[in-house]
Coordinates of C-alpha atoms and ligand atoms in Angstrom, one line a residue:
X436 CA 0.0 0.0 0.0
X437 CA 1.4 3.5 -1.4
X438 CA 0.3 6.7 0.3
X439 CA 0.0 9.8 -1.5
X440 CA -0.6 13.4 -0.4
X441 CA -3.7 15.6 -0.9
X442 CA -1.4 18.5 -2.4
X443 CA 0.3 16.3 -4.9
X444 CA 3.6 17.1 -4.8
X445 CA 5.3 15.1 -2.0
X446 CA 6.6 11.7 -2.6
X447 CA 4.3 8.8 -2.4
X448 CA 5.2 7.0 0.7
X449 CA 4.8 3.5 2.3
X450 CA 2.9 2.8 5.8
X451 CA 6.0 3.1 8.4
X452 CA 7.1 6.3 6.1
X453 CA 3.5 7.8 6.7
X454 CA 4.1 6.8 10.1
X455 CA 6.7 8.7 11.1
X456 CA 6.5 11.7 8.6
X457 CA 3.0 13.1 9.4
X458 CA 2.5 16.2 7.5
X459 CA 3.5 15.9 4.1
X460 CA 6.7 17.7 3.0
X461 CA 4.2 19.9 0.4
X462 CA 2.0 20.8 3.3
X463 CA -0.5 18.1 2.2
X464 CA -1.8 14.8 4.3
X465 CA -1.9 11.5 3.4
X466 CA -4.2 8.9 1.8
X467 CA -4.2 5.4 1.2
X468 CA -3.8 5.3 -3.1
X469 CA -7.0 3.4 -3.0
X470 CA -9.2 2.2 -0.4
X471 CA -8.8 -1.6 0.3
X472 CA -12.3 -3.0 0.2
X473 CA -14.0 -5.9 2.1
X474 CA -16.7 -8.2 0.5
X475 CA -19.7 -8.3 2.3
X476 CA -19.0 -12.0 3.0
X477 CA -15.8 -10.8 4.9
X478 CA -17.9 -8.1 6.7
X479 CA -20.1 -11.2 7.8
X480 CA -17.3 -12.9 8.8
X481 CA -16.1 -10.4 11.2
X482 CA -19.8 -10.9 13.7
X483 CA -18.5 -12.4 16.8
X484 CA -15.4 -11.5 16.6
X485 CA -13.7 -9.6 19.0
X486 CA -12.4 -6.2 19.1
X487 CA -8.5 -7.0 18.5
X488 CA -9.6 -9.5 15.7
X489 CA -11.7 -7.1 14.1
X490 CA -8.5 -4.0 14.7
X491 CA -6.2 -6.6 12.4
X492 CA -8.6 -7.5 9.8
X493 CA -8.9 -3.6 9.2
X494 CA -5.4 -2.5 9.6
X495 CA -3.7 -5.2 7.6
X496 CA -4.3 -4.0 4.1
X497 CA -3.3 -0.1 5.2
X498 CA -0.1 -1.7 6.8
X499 CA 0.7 -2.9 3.6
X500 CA 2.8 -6.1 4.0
X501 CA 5.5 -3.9 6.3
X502 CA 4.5 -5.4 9.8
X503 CA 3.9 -9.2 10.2
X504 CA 0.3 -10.0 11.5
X505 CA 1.5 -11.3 14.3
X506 CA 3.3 -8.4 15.2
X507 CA 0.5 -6.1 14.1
X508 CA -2.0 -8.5 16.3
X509 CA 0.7 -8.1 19.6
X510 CA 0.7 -4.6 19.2
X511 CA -2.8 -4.5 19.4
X512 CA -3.6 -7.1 22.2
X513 CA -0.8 -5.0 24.2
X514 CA -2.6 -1.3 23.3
X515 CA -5.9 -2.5 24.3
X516 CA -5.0 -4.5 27.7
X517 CA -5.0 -0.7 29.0
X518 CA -8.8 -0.6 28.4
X519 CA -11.1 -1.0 31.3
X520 CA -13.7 -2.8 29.4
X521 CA -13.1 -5.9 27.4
X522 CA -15.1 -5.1 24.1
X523 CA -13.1 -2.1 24.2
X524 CA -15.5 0.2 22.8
X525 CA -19.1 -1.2 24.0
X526 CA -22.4 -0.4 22.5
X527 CA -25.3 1.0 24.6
X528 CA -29.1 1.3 23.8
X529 CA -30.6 4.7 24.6
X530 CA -33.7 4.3 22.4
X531 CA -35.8 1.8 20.1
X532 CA -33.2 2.9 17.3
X533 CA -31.1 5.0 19.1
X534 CA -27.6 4.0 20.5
X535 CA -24.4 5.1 22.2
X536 CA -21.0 4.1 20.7
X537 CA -18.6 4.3 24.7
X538 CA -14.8 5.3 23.2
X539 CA -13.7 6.2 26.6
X540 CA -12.7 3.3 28.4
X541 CA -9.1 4.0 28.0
X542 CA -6.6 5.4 30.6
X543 CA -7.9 9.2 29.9
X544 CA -11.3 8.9 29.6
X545 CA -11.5 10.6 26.4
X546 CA -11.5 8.6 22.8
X547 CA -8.2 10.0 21.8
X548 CA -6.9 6.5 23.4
X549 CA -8.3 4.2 21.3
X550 CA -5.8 5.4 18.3
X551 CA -2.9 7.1 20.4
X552 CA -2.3 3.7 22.5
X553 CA -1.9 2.2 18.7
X554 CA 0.2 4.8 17.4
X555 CA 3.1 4.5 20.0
X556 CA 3.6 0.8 20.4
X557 CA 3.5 1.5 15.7
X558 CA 6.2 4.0 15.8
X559 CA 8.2 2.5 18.7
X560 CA 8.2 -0.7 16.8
X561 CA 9.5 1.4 13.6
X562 CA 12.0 3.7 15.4
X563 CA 13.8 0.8 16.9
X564 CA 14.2 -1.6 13.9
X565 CA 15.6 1.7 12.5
X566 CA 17.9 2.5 15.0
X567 CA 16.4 5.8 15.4
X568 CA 14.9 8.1 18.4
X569 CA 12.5 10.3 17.3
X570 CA 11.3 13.5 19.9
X571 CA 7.4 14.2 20.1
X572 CA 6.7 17.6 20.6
X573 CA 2.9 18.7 21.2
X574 CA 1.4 21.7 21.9
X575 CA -2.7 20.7 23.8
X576 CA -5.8 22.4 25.1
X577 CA -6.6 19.4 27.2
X578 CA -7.2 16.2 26.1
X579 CA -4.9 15.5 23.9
X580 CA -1.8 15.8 25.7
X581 CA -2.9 13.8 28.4
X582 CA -3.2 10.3 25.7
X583 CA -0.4 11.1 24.1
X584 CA 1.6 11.3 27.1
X585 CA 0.1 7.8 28.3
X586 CA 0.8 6.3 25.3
X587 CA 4.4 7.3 25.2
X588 CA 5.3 7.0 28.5
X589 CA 8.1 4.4 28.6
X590 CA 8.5 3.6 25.4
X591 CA 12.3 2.8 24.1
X592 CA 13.0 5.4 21.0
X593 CA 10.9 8.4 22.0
X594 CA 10.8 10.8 24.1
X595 CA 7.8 13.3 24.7
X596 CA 7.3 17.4 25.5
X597 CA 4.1 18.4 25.8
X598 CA 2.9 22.1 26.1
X599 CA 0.0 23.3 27.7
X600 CA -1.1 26.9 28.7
X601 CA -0.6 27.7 32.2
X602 CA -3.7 27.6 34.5
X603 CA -6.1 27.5 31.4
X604 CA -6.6 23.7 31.5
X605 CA -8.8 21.5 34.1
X606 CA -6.9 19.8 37.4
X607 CA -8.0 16.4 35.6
X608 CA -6.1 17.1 32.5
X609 CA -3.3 18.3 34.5
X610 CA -2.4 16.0 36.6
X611 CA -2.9 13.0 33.9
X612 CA 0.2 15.1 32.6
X613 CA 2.2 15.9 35.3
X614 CA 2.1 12.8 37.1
X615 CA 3.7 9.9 34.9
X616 CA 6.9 9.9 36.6
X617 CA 9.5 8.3 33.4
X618 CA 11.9 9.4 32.4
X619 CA 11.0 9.9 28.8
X620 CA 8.0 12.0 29.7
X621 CA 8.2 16.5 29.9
X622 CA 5.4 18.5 31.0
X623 CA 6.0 22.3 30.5
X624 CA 3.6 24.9 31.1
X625 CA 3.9 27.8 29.1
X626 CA 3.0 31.6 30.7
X627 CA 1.2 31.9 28.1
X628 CA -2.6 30.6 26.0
X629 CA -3.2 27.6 24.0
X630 CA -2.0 29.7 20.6
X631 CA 1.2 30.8 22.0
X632 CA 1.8 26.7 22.8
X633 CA 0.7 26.2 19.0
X634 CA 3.2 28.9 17.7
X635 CA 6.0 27.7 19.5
X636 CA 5.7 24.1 18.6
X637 CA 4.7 25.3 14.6
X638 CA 8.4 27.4 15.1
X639 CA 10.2 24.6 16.3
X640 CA 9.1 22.3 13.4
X641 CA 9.9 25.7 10.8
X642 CA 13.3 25.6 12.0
X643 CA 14.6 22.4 10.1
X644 CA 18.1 21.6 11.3
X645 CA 16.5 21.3 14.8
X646 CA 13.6 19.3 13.5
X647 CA 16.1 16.9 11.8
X648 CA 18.6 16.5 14.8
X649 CA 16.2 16.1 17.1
X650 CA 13.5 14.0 14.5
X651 CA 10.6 15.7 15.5
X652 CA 7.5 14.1 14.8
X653 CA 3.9 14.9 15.7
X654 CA 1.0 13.0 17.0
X655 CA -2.0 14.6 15.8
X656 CA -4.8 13.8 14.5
X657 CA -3.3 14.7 10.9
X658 CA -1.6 11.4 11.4
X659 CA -3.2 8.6 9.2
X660 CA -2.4 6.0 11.6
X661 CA -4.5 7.6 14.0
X662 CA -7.3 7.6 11.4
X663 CA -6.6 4.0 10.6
X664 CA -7.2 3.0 14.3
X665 CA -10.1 4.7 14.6
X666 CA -12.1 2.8 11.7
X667 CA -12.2 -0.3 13.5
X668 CA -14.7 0.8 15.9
X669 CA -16.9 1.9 13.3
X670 CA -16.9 -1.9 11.5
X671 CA -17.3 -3.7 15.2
X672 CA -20.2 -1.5 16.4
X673 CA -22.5 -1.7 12.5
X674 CA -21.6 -5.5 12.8
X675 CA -23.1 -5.9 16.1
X676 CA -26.3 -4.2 15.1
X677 CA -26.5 -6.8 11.9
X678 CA -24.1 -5.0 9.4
X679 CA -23.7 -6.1 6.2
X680 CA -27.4 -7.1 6.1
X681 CA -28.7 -3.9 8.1
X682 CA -27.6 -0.1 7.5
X683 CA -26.7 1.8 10.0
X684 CA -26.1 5.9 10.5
X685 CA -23.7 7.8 12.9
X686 CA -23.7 10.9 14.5
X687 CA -20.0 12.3 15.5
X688 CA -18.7 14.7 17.9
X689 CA -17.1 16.8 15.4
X690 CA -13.6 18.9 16.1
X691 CA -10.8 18.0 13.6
X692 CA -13.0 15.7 11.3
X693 CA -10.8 12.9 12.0
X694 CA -13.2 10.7 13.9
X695 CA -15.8 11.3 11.4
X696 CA -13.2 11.1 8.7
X697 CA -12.4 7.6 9.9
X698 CA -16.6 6.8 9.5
X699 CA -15.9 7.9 5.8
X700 CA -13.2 5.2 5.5
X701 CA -14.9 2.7 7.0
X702 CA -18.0 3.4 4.4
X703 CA -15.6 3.4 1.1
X704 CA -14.4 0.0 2.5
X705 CA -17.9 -1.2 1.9
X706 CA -19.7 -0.9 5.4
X707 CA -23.4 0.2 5.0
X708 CA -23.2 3.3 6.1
X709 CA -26.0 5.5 5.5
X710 CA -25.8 8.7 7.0
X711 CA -22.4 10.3 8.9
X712 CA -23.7 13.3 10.9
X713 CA -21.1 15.8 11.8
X714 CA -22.2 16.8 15.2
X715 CA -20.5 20.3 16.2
X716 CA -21.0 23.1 18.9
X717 CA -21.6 26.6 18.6
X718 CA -18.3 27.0 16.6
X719 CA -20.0 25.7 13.7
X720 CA -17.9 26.0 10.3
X721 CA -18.7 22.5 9.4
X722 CA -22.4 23.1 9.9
X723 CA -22.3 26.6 8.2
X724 CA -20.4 24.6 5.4
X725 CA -22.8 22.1 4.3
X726 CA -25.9 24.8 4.2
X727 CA -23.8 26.8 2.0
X728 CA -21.0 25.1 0.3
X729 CA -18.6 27.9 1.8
X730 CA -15.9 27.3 4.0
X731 CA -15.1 30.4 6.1
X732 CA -13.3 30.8 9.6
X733 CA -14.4 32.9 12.5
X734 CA -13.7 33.4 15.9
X735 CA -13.5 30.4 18.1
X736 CA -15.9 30.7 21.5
X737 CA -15.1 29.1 24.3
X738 CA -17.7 26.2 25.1
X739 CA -19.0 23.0 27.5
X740 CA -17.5 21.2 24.7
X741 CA -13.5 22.2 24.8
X742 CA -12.5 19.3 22.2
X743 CA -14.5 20.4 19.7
X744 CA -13.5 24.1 19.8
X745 CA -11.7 25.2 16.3
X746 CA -11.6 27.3 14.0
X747 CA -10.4 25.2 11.2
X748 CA -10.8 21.3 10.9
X749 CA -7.5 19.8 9.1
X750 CA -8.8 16.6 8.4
X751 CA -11.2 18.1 6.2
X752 CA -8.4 18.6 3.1
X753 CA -8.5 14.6 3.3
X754 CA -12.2 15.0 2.2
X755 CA -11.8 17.9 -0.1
X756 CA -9.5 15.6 -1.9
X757 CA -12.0 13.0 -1.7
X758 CA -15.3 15.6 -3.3
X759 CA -12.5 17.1 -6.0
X760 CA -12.4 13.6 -7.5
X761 CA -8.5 13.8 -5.9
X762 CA -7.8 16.8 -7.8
X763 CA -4.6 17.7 -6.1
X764 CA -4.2 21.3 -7.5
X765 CA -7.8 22.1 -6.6
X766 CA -7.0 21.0 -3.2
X767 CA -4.3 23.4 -3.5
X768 CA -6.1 26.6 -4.6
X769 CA -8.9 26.2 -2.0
X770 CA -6.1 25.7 0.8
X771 CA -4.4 29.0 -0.6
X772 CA -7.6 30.5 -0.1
X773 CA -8.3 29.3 2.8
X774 CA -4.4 31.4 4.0
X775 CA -5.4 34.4 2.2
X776 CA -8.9 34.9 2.3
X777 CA -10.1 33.3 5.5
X778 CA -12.3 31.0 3.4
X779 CA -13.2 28.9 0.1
X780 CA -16.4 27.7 -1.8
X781 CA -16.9 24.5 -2.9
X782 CA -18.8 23.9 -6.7
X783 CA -22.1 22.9 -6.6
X784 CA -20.8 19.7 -7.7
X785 CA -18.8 19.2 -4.6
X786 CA -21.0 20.3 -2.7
X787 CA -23.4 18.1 -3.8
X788 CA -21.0 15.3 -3.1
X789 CA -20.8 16.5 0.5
X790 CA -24.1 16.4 1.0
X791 CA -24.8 13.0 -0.6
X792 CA -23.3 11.5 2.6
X793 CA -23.3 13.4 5.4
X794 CA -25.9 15.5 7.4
X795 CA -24.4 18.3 10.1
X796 CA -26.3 19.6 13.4
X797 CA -25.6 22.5 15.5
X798 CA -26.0 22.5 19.4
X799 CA -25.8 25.2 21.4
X800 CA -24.4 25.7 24.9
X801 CA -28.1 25.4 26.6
X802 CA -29.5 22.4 24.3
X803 CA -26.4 20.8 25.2
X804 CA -27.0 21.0 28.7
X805 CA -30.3 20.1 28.3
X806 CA -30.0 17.2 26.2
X807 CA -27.7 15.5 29.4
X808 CA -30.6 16.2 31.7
X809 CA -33.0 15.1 29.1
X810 CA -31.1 11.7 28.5
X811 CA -30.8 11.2 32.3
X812 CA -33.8 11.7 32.7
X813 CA -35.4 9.1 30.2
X814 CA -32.8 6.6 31.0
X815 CA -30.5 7.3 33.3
X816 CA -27.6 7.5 30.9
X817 CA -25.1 10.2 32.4
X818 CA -23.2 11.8 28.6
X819 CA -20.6 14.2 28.9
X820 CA -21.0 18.0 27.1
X821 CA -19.4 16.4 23.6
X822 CA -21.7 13.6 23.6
X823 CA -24.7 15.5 24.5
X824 CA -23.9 17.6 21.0
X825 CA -23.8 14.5 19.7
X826 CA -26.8 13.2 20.7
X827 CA -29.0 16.2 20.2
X828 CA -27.9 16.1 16.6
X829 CA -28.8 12.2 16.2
X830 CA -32.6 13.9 17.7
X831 CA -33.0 16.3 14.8
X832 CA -31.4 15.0 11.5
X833 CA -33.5 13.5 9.5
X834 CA -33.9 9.9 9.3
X835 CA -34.8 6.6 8.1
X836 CA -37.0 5.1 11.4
X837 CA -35.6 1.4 10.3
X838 CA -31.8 2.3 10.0
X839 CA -30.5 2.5 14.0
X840 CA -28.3 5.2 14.4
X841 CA -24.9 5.2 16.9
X842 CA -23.7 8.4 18.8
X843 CA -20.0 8.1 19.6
X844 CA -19.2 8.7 22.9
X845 CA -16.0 10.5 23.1
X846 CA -15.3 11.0 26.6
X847 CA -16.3 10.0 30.2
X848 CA -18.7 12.3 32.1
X849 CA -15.7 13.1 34.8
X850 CA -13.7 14.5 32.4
X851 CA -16.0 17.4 32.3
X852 CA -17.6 17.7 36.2
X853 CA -18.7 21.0 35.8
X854 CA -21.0 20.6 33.1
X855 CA -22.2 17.8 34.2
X856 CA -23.3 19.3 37.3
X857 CA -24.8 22.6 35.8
X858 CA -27.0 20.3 34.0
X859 CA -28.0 17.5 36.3
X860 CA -27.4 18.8 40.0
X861 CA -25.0 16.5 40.7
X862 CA -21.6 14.9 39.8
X863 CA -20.8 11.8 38.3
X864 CA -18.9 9.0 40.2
X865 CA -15.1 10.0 39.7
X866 CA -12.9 6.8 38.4
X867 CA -10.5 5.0 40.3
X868 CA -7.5 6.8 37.7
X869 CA -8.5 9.8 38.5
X870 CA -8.7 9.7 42.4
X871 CA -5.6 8.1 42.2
X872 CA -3.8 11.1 40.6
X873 CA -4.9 13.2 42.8
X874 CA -2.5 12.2 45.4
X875 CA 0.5 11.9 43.2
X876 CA 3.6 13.7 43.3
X877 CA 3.2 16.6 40.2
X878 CA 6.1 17.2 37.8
X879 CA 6.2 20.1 35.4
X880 CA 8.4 23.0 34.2
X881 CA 7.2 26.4 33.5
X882 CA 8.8 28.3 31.1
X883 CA 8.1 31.5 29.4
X884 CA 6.2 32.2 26.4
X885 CA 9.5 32.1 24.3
X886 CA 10.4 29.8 21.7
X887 CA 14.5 29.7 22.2
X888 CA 13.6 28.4 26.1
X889 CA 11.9 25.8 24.8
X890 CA 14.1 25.0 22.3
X891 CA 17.0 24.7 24.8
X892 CA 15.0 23.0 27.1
X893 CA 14.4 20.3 24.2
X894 CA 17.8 19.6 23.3
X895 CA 19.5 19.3 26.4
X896 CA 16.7 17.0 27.6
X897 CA 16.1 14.7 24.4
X898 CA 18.3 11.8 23.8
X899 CA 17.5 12.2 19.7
X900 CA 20.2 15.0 19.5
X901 CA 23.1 13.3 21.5
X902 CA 25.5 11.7 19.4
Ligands
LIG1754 C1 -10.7 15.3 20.1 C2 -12.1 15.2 20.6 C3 -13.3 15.4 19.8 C4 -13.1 15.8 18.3 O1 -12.6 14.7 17.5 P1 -12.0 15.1 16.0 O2 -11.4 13.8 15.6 O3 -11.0 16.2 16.3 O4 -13.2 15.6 15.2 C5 -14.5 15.2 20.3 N1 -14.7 14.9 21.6 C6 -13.6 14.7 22.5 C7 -13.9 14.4 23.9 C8 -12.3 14.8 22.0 O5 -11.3 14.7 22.8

C-alpha cells in the first residue's frame, strides 16, 4: 500500500514512512492510493469476533505487507489491555433505534486512546528496527496531551514534551500530565494561552536543522495511523447491530474531522453506512459549510465542549481531496484561499457530493445541557458535554426510522464535572484513575512564552540530538 498526499507534490510513501513523517513535505496529508475493500461475505465474517480480531482484519491491508500479523495483532492485544472494558468500545441502547457508541474506556477517559495507544507501540516498533529516536513535541488544550503522554510514556525510541497553557486547562487534565513519573515524559507549562503553545511548537518544526537532529515528529490527528485505528470501531459496532445485512447511520462529535473522517473510511471500504452526521457546537464551520458550500473561519468561543472548539478542521483537506475527485491542484487553490482569504467555496458539484453523505447539526451551549438532563432523565444514561452535541444532533437530523443510528461517545462524564453538574445537579462517580492522581507527586516546568527556552529545554533533555 502506497500513500499519496492531498497537495500532490510530496513523494508517495509506504505505511512506516507515513508513520513517522505526518505532515507531508508539500503541506498536504496522506491517503491510502486506494481504499482496500471488504466483501460483504468478509464483513459477515467479522460478527462475533472480537475487538482486537476485528482492529487486524482492518489494519492489515493499510499496513501494507510492512509489519507481520502477528506483530501487528501483539501490538494491538498490548494497546488495548489498557482498556477498562473488554469489548473495548461497548455499545449501549438509549432508544428503540437510538444507540451510544462508549470510546472512553481507556486510561484518559477521552477517545483519543483508542488510536494514540496504537500509534506509539506503531512507531516505537518502527523507530527501533531503524535504529532511530524520534522526539514528540505537542502543543494541547486538554485532552490531547494527556493520551499522548500515556501512550508514550516508557517507550524505548521516544521521548515526549508536551505544552500546555498555564492555569487554562482543568486539574483532571493536569495532573494525567504531570504525574507519569519516566523518564522519557516532559510537561512544561507555558505563561502563556493555547495559541502561543501552538506557535511555539509550529516554530520549532519551521526551524529544520533542529527538526532533523532532534526528528521531530507529531502526534496529531493529521496522522493517518491515528485515522486507521479509529475505523475499526466503526466496522465492530455496524456488525453488532446486523451490518452487512442492516444499515446503520452515525452521528460524531465533530472537532478535527478525523473521527468522522475515519466513519468515511470505514463506508468506502464497503460498510453500510447510510448517514455520517457531523455533530458540532456553537463554533460551527462544518455546519455553516454544508448549508452553503462555503468554508469560512471565525472566531472560536469558548464552550461545554473544549475538544470540539476550532476554528479550522485539518482533516477536512482529506475529504476535499476526496469531493475534487483527488484533484490535487484544486486542493491546492482552496487551501491557498483558505491562507489568504479566511475562506473557500466549494462547486455545486462538490457540494453536492458532500451532501450526498453526510448530514451536520448544531447544538448550542443550553441544548447541550439540556439534552444530558434530558437523556438522564429518560434513562438514566449520564453523557458528557461532547456527547450530548452529539446526541442532540442524532434527535434532529432526519432519518430513516428502520436504520438504527450510533452516537460516539467520546469522553467520560468526569472528564468534564462541571457541566455535568450545571446540567443534572450532581456529579458523576469519579474513576479510580482519577482519584488516584490526585495524590501523586506533580512534575512540570514552567517556562516563558519564548520559543529559544523551549528549544534549549528540548535539546539538552532529548536523547534524539546526542551523538
Ligand atoms: C478530540 C475530541 C473530539 C473531536 O474529534 P475530532 O477527531 O477532532 O473531530 C470530540 N470529543 C472529544 C472528547 C475529543 O477529545
Amino acid at each position: 500500500m502506497k500513500y499519496i498526499s492531498t497537495r500532490g507534490a510530496a513523494p508517495a510513501l509506504g505505511f512506516e514512512d507515513v508513520l513517522l513523517t505526518g505532515l507531508a513535505r508539500d503541506g498536504g496529508l496522506y491517503l491510502p492510493e486506494k481504499w482496500p475493500e471488504l466483501t460483504r461475505e468478509e464483513i459477515a465474517g467479522l460478527a462475533g469476533k472480537s475487538y482486537q480480531d476485528v482492529a487486524v482484519r482492518i489494519m492489515r491491508p493499510y499496513v501494507g505487507g510492512e509489519i507481520p500479523d502477528a506483530d501487528l495483532a501483539a501490538i494491538i492485544t498490548d494497546a488495548y489491555a489498557t482498556f477498562r472494558h473488554r469489548v473495548v468500545t461497548p455499545l449501549v441502547q438509549v432508544g428503540p433505534s437510538d444507540w451510544i457508541l462508549e470510546l472512553f474506556h481507556g486510561p484518559t477517559l477521552a477517545f483519543k486512546d483508542v488510536a494514540m495507544q496504537v500509534l506509539s507501540r506503531l512507531m516505537d516498533r518502527a523507530l527501533s528496527r531503524r535504529g532511530r529516536n524520534a522526539t514528540i513535541v505537542g502543543a494541547t488544550s486538554g485532552d490531547t496531551g494527556g493520551a499522548a503522554i500515556e501512550a508514550f510514556r516508557g517507550r524505548d525510541a521516544i521521548d515526549i514534551f508536551m505544552l500546555f497553557p498555564e492555569g487554562r486547562v482543568s486539574d483532571v487534565q493536569r495532573r494525567q500530565m504531570t504525574t507519569p513519573t519516566e523518564a522519557n515524559v516532559h510537561t512544561i507549562a507555558i505563561q502563556g494561552t493555547f495559541d502561543d503553545c501552538q506557535n511555539i511548537v509550529k516554530a520549532l518544526f519551521n526551524d529544520l536543522p533542529f527538526r532533523d537532529r532532534l526528528g521531530l515528529a507529531g502526534v496529531n490527528s493529521i496522522n493517518w495511523a491515528r485515522l486507521m485505528a479509529q475505523i475499526v470501531y466503526y466496522f465492530t459496532s455496524a456488525v453488532a447491530l446486523g451490518a452487512p445485512s442492516r444499515t446503520v447511520s452515525y452521528s460524531v462529535p465533530t472537532g478535527n474531522f478525523g473521527d468522522i473522517l475515519a466513519g468515511y473510511a470505514a463506508k468506502r471500504m464497503g460498510l453500510p453506512i447510510d448517514r455520517l452526521v457531523i455533530a458540532t457546537n456553537v463554533n460551527d464551520i462544518l455546519t455553516r459549510m454544508l448549508e452553503t458550500g462555503r468554508y469560512e473561519s471565525r472566531e472560536v468561543a469558548a464552550t461545554f465542549s473544549p475538544s470540539m472548539d476550532i476554528q479550522i478542521s485539518s482533516n477536512f483537506e482529506r475529504l476535499l481531496f476526496e469531493l475534487t475527485g483527488r484533484h490535487a491542484e484544486r486542493v491546492n487553490s482552496l487551501m491557498r484561499d483558505l491562507t489568504t482569504r479566511g475562506g473557500f467555496a466549494l462547486t455545486q458539484g462538490e457540494h453536492g457530493q458532500l451532501k450526498e453523505g453526510f448530514d451536520a447539526e448544531r447544538t448550542d451551549e443550553a441544548a447541550t445541557l439540556a439534552t444530558i438532563r434530558d437523556l438522564e432523565a429518560a434513562t438514566g444514561y449520564l453523557a458528557d458535554p461532547h456527547t450530548a452535541v452529539a446526541v442532540s444532533a442524532a434527535q434532529r437530523v432526519a432519518r430513516r426510522p428502520d436504520v438504527p443510528i450510533i452516537t460516539l461517545s467520546t469522553a467520560h462524564p468526569a472528564k468534564f464535572p462541571d457541566a455535568i453538574r450545571r446540567a443534572v445537579g450532581h456529579v458523576p462517580p469519579e474513576p479510580e484513575t482519577v482519584t488516584r492522581q490526585r495524590t501523586l507527586p506533580e512534575r512540570v516546568t514552567v517556562l516563558p512564552n519564548d520559543v529559544a527556552a523551549v528549544a534549549q529545554f528540548v535539546s539538552s533533555r532529548a536523547r534524539a540530538g546526542r551523538g
